[in-house]
Short mmCIF file of C-alpha atoms in Angstrom, two decimals:
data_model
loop_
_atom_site.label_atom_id
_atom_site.label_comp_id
_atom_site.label_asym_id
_atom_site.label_seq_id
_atom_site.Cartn_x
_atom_site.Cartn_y
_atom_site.Cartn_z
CA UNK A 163 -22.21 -48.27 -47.09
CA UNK A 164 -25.97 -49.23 -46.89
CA UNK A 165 -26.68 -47.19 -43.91
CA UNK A 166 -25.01 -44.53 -45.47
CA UNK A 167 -26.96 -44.31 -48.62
CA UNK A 168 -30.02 -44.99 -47.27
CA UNK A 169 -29.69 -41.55 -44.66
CA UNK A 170 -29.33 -39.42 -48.14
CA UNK A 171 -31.97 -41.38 -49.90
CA UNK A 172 -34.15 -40.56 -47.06
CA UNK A 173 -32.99 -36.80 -46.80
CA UNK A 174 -34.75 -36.32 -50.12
CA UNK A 175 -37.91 -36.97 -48.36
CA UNK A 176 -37.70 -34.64 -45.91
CA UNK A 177 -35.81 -32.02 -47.85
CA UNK A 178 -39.06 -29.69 -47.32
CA UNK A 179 -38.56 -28.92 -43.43
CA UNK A 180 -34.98 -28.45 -44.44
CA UNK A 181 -36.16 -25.45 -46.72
CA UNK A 182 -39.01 -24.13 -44.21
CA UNK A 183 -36.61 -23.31 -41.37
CA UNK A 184 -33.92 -21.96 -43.82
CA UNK A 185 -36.77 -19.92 -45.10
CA UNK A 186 -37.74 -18.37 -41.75
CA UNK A 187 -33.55 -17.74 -40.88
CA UNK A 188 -33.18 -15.88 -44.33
CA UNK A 189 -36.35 -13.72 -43.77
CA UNK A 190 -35.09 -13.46 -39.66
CA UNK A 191 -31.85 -12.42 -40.49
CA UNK A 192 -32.52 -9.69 -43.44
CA UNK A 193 -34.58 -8.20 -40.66
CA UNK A 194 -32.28 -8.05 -37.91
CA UNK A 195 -28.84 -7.27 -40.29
CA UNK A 196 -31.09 -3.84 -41.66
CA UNK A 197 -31.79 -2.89 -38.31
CA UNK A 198 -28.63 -2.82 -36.50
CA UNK A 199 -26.22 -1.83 -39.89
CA UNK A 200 -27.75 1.09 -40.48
CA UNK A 201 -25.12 3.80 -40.54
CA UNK A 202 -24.88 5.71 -36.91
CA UNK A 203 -22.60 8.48 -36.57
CA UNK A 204 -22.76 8.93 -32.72
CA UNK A 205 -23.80 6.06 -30.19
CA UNK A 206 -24.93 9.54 -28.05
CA UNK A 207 -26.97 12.77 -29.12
CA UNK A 208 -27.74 15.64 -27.17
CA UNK A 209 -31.53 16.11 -27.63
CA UNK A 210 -33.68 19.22 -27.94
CA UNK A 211 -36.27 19.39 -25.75
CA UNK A 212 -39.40 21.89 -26.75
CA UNK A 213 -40.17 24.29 -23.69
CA UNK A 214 -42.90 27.30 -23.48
CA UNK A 215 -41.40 30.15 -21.21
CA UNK A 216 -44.89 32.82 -20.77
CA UNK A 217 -43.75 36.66 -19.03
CA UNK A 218 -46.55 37.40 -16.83
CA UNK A 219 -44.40 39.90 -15.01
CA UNK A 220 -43.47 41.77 -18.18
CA UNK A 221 -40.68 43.58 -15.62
CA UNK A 222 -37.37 44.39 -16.73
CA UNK A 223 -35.90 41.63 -14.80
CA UNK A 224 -38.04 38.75 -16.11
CA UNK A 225 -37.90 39.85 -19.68
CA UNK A 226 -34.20 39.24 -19.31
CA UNK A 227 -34.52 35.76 -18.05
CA UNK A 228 -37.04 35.07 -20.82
CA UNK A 229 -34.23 36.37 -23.30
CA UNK A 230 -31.52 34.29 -21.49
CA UNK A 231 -33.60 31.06 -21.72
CA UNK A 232 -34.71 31.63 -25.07
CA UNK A 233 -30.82 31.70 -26.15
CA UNK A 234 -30.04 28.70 -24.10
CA UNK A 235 -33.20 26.03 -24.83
CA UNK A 236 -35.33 25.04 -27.71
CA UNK A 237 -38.09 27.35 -26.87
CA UNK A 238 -41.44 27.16 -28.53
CA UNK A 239 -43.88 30.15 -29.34
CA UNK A 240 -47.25 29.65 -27.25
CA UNK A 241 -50.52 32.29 -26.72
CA UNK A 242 -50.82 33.24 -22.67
CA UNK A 243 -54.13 31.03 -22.98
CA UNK A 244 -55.34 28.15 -20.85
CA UNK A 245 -56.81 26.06 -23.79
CA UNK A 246 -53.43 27.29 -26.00
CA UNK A 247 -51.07 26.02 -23.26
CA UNK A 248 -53.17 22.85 -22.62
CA UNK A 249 -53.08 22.29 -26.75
CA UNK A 250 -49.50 22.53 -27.19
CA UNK A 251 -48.90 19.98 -23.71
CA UNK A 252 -51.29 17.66 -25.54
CA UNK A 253 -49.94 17.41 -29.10
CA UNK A 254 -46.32 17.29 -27.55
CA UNK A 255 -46.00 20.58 -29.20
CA UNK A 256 -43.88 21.06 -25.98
CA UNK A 257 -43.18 19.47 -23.60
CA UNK A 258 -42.45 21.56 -20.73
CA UNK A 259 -44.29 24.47 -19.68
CA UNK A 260 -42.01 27.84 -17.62
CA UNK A 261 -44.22 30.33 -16.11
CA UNK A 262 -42.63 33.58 -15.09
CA UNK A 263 -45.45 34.90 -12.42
CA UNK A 264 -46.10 38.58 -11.81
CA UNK A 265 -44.09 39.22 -8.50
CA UNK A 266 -40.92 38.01 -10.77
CA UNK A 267 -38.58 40.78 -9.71
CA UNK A 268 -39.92 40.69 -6.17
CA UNK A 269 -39.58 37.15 -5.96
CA UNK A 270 -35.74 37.50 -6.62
CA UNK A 271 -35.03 39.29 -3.42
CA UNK A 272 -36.70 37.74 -1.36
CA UNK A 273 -35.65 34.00 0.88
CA UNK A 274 -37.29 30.76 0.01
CA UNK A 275 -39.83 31.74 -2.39
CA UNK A 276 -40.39 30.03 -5.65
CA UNK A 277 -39.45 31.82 -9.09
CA UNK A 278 -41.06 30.42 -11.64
CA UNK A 279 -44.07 27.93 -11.62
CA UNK A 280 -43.40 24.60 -14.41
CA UNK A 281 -46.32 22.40 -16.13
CA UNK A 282 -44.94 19.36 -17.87
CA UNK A 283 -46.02 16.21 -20.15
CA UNK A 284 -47.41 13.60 -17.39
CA UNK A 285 -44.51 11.07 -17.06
CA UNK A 286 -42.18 12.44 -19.53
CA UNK A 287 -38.63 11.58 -18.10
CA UNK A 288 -36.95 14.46 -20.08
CA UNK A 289 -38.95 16.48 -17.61
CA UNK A 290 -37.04 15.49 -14.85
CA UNK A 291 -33.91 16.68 -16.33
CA UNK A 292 -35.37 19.94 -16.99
CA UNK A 293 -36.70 20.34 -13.39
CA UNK A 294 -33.09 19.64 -12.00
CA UNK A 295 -31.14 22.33 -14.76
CA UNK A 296 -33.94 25.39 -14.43
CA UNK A 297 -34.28 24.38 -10.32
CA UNK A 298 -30.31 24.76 -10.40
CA UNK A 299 -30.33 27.86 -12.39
CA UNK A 300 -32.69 30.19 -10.26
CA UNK A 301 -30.95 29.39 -7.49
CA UNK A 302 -28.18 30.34 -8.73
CA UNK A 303 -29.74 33.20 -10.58
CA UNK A 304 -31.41 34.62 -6.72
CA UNK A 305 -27.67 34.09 -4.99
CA UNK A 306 -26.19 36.23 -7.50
CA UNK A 307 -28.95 38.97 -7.11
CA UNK A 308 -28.87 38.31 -3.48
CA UNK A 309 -25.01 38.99 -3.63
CA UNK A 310 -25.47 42.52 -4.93
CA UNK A 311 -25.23 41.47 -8.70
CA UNK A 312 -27.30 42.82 -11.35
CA UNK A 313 -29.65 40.75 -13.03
CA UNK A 314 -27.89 41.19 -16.22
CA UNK A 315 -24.38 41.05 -14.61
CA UNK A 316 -25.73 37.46 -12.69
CA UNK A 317 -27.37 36.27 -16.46
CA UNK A 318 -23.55 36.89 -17.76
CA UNK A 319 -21.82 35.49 -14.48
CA UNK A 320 -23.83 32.20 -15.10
CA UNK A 321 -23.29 32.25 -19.22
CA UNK A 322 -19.65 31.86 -18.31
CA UNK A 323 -19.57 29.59 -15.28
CA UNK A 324 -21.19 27.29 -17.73
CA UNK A 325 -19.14 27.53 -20.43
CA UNK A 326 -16.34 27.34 -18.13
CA UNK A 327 -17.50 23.63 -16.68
CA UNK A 328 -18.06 22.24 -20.47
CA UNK A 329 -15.47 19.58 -20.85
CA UNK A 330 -13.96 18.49 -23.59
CA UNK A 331 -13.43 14.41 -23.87
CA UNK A 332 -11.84 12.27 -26.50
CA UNK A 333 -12.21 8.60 -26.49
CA UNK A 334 -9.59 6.70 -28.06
CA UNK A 335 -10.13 3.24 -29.63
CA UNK A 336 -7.23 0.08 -28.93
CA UNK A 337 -5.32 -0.49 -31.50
CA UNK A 338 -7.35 -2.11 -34.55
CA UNK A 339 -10.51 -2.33 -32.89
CA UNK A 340 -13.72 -0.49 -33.97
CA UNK A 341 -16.64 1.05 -32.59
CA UNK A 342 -19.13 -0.07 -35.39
CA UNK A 343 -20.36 -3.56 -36.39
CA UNK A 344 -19.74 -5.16 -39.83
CA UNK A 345 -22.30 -7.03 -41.25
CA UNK A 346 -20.44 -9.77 -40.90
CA UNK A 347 -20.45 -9.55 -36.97
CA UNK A 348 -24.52 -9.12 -37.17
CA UNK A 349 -24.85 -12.19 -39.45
CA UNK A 350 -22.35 -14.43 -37.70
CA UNK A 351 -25.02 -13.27 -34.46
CA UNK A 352 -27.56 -14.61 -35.66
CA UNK A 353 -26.16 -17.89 -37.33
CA UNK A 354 -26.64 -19.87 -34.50
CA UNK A 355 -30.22 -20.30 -34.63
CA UNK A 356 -30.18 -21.81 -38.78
CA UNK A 357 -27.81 -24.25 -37.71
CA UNK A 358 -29.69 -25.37 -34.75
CA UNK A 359 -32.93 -25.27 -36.19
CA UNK A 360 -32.04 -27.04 -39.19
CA UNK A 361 -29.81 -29.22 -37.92
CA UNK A 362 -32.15 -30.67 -35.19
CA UNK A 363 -35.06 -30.87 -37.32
CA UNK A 364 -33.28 -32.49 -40.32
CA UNK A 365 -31.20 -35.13 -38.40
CA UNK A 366 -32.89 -35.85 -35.56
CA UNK A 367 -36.24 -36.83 -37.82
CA UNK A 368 -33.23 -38.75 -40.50
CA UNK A 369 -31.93 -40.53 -37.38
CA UNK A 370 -35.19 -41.43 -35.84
CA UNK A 371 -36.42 -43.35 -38.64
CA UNK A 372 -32.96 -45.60 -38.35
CA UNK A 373 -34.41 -45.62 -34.64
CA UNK A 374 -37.39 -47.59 -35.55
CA UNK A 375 -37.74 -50.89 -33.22
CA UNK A 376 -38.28 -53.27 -37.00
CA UNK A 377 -35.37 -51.05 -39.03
CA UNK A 378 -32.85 -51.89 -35.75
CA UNK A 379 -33.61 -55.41 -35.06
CA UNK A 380 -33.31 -56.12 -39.11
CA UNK A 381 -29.61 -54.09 -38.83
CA UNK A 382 -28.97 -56.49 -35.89
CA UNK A 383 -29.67 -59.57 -37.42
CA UNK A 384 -27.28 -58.89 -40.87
CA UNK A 385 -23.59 -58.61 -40.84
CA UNK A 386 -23.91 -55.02 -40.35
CA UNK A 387 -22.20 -54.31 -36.62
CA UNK A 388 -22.88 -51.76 -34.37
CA UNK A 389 -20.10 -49.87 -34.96
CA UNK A 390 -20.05 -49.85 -38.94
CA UNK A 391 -23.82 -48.52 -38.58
CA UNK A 392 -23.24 -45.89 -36.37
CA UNK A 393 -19.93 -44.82 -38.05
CA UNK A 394 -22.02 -44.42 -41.21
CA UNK A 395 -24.68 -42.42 -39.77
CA UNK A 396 -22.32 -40.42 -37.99
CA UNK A 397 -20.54 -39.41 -40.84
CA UNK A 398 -23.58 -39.07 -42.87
CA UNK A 399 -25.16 -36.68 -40.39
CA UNK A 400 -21.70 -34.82 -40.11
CA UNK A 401 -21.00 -34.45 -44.56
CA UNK A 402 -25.24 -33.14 -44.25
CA UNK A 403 -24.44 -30.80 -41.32
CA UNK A 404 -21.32 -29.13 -43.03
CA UNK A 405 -23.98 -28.56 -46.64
CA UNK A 406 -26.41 -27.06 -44.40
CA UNK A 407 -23.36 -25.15 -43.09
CA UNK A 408 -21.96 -24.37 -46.56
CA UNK A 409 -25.50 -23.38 -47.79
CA UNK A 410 -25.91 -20.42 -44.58
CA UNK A 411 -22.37 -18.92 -45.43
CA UNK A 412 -23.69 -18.77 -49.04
CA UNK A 413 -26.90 -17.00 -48.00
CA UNK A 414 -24.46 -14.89 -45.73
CA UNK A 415 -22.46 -14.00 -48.69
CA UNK A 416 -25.83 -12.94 -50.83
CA UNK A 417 -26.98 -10.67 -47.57
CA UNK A 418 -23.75 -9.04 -46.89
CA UNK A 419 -23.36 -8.74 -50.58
CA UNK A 420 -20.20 -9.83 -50.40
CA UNK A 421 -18.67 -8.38 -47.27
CA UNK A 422 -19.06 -11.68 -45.57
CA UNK A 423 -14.91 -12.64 -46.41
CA UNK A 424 -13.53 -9.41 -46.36
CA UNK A 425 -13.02 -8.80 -42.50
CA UNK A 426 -9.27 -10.14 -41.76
CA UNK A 427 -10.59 -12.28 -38.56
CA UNK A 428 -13.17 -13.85 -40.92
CA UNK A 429 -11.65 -17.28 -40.33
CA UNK A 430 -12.14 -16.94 -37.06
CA UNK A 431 -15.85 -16.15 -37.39
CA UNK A 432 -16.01 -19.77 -39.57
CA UNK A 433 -14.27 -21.48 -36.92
CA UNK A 434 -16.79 -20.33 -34.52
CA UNK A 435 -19.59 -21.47 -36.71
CA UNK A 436 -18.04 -24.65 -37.32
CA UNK A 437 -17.70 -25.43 -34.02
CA UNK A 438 -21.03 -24.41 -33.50
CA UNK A 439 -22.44 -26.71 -36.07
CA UNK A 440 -20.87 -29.67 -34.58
CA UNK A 441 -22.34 -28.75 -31.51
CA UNK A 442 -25.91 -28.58 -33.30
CA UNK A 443 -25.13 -32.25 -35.00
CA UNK A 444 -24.51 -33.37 -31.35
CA UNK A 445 -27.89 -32.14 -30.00
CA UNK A 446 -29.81 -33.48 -32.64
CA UNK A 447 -27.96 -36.73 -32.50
CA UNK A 448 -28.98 -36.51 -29.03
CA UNK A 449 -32.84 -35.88 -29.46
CA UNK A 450 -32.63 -38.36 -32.56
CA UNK A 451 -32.20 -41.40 -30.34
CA UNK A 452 -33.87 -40.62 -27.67
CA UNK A 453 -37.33 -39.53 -28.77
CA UNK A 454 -39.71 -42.24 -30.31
CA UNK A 455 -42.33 -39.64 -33.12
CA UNK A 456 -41.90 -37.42 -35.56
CA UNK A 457 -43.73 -34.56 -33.62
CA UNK A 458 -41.73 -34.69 -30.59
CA UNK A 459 -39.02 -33.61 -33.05
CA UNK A 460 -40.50 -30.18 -33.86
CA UNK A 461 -41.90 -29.86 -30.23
CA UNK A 462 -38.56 -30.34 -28.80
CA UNK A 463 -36.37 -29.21 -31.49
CA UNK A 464 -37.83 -25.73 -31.05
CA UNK A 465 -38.02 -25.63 -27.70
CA UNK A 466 -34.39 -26.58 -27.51
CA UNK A 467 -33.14 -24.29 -30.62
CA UNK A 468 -34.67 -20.80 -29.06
CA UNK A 469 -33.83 -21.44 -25.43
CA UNK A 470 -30.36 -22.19 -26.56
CA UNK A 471 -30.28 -18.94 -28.42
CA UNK A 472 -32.36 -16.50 -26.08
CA UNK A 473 -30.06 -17.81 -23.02
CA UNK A 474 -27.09 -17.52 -25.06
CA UNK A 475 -27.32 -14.45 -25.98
CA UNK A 476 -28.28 -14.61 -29.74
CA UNK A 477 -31.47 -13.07 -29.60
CA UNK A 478 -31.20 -11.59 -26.31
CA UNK A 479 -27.68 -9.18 -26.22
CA UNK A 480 -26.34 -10.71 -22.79
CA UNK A 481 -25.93 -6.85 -21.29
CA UNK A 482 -29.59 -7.31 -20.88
CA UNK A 483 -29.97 -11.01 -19.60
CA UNK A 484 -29.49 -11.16 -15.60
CA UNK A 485 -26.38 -12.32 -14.02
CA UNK A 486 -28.00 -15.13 -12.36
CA UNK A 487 -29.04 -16.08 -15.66
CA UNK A 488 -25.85 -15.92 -17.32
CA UNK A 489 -24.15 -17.78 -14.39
CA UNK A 490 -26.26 -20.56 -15.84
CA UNK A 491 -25.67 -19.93 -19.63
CA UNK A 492 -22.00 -20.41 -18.75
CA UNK A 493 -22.84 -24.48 -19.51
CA UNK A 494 -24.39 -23.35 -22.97
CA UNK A 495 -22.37 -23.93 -25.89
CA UNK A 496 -24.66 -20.81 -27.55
CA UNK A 497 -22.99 -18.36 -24.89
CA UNK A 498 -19.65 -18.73 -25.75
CA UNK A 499 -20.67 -18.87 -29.06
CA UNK A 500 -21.70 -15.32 -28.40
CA UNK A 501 -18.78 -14.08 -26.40
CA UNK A 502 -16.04 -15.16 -28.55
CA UNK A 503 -18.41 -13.16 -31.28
CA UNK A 504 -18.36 -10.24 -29.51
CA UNK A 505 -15.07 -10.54 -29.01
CA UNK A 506 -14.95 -10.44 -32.83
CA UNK A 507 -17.01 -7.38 -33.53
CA UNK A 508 -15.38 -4.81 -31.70
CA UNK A 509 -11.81 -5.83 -33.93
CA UNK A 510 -10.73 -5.44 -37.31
CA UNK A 511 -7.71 -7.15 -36.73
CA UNK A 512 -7.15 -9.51 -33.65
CA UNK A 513 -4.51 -8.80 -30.85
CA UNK A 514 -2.31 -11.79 -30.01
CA UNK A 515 -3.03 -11.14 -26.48
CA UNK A 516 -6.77 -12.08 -27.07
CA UNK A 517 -6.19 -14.99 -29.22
CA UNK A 518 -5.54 -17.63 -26.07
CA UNK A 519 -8.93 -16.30 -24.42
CA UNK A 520 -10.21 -17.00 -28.13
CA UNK A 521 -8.93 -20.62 -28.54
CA UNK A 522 -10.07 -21.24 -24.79
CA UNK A 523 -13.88 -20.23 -25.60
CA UNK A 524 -13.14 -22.53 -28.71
CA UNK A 525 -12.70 -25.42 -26.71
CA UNK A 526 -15.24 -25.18 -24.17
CA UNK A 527 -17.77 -25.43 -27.02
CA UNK A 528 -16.42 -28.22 -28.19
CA UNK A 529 -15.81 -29.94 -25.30
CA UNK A 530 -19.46 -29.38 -24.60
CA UNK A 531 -20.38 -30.58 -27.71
CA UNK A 532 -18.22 -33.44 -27.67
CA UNK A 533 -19.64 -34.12 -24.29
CA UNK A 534 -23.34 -34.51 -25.86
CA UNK A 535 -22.11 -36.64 -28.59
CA UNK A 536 -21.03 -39.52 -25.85
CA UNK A 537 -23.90 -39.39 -23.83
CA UNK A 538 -25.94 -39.82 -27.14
CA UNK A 539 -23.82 -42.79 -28.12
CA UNK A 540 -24.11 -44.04 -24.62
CA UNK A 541 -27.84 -43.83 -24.69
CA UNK A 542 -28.06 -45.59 -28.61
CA UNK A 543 -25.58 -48.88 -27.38
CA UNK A 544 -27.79 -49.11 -24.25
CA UNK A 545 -31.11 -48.56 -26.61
CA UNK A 546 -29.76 -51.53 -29.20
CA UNK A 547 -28.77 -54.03 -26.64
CA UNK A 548 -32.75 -53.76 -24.88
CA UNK A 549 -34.16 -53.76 -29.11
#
């Protein structure tokens, strides 16, 4: 077991890039876990938007519209001033402006002529909501008057009519599933990245100094075969990859404070990570053979680590990566990583009927990773037999 002992001996060595990337996950993922657990009532508020309404008609009729608007938005007090009404569009005091002209009353009996004249914030898209519900209510407001109702009697026609069209709506969740995230959904997220970073960085740099033209020929020439030496680093790299494993669910434990275990699918969230880190061990095997310094390890262990988790959905939620794009994750191991744990999140229990498409996303990782592993064996026979 000289191969063997020697990997750990020189582990100790590099224990310090080991603890740099941790360092950066732990600090990554505090962020990330505070802001997406915070406690959220409703995914969906209606919001108050601030309006002006200024009477320059003072007539009976437009007093009453100022008195049915003031009832129905978040109206603000403002002075009849130019410099006043530019103030309060400027500090977002408001940010819509209704002007009531004089000609009001007129205005409402006569065809095709604008009520009321609107200033808003520049490029506000509230405003555009706004425009559509007051455009929608003087209309309406001029065909009741138009029809022979009074302005009061058209005010209390459309009071009604509205509260007629509310709808009432209930969503109701499946059975056992949940509408909020556990911590233990947001950590499980992010793990992806730790493994990958440390994984690579760790064993690929471990594995490249086995690599070494002199170290290779010397295993060549003693009893040592090919087999028994890469049997022993393999299981080497494998017993360091499940510590590195055992060491992020104990950070996960310390940032969930506890919570991490107490989900009832929370062995499926290990089996994803596990899978996952055998995936990682096969990428860095990979890039451990193949590459010839210690630099191109960090170069192309990072550039690896975050495309794998930007494509896959880790950093990036995948609602918000194109399809095209996700047509192309589908070969990532990282993406189904990240479907199975969304899968996950929205369950507190999981149905039977979703365990199959669970076990299914299961293998594909590892048939990806197991995929990697032989074309990195492949490429270290061919590598020994030119050395």
């Amino acid at each position: 077991m000289q191969v063997f002992k020697a990997f750990f001996r020189i582990t100790k060595r590099e224990i310090t890039t080991c603890l740099i990337n941790l360092g950066v996950f732990v600090a990554l993922a505090v962020m990330i876990m505070n802001s997406n657990t915070s406690a959220v009532e409703d995914s969906f508020q209606e919001a108050d938007i601030p309006i002006a309404i200024v009477d320059r008609d003072h007539s009976a009729e437009s007093e009453a519209v100022e008195e049915y608007l003031n009832s129905t938005y978040h109206t603000v007090s403002v002075n009849d001033s130019k410099d006043d009404l530019q103030d309060a569009l400027f500090f977002r005091d408001i940010t819509y402006l209704v002007i009531l002209p004089e000609g009001f009353s007129e205005s409402l009996y006569k065809e095709d002529v604008s009520l009321a004249d609107t200033v808003k914030v520049p490029d506000s898209y509230t405003s555009i909501y706004t425009d559509i519900d007051l455009e929608q209510f003087f209309s309406t407001l001029k065909l009741y008057v138009n029809s022979g109702y009074t302005v009061s009697e058209a005010l209390d026609s459309i009071d009604q009519a509205s509260k007629v069209s509310e709808t009432s709506v209930t969503l109701r969740l499946r059975e056992h599933a949940t509408e909020n995230h556990s911590k233990t959904y947001y950590y499980f997220r992010l793990l992806p990245y730790p493994l990958l970073a440390l994984v690579i960085s760790c064993i690929s740099l471990l594995l490249l100094n086995f690599n070494k033209t002199d170290i290779k020929r010397r295993s060549l020439c003693s009893s040592l075969t090919l087999y028994s030496r890469n049997a022993q680093l393999t299981i080497a790299s494998l017993i360091l990859s499940l510590i590195f494993f055992t060491v992020t669910m104990g950070i996960g434990y310390i940032l969930t404070k506890g919570t991490l275990f107490e989900s009832s699918i929370w062995i499926y969230y290990m089996i994803n990570g596990l899978i996952m880190t055998f995936t990682s061990l096969s990428i860095a095997y990979l890039i451990g053979i193949s590459i010839s310094s210690a630099e191109q390890v960090s170069m192309i262990g990072n550039i690896v680590s975050l495309s794998l988790c930007f494509l896959g959905g880790i950093f990036v939620p995948l609602s918000m990566i194109s399809t095209k794009v996700q047509y192309f994750a589908r070969i990532l191991p990282t993406y189904w990583y990240t479907k199975i744990n969304q899968t996950l999140g929205g369950y507190t229990v999981l149905p039977s009927a979703l365990r199959k498409d669970i076990f299914g996303q299961y293998l594909l990782q590892l048939l990806t990773g197991f995929c990697i592993f032989c074309i990195a064996l492949l490429i270290s026979k061919q590598k020994t037999q030119r050395a």
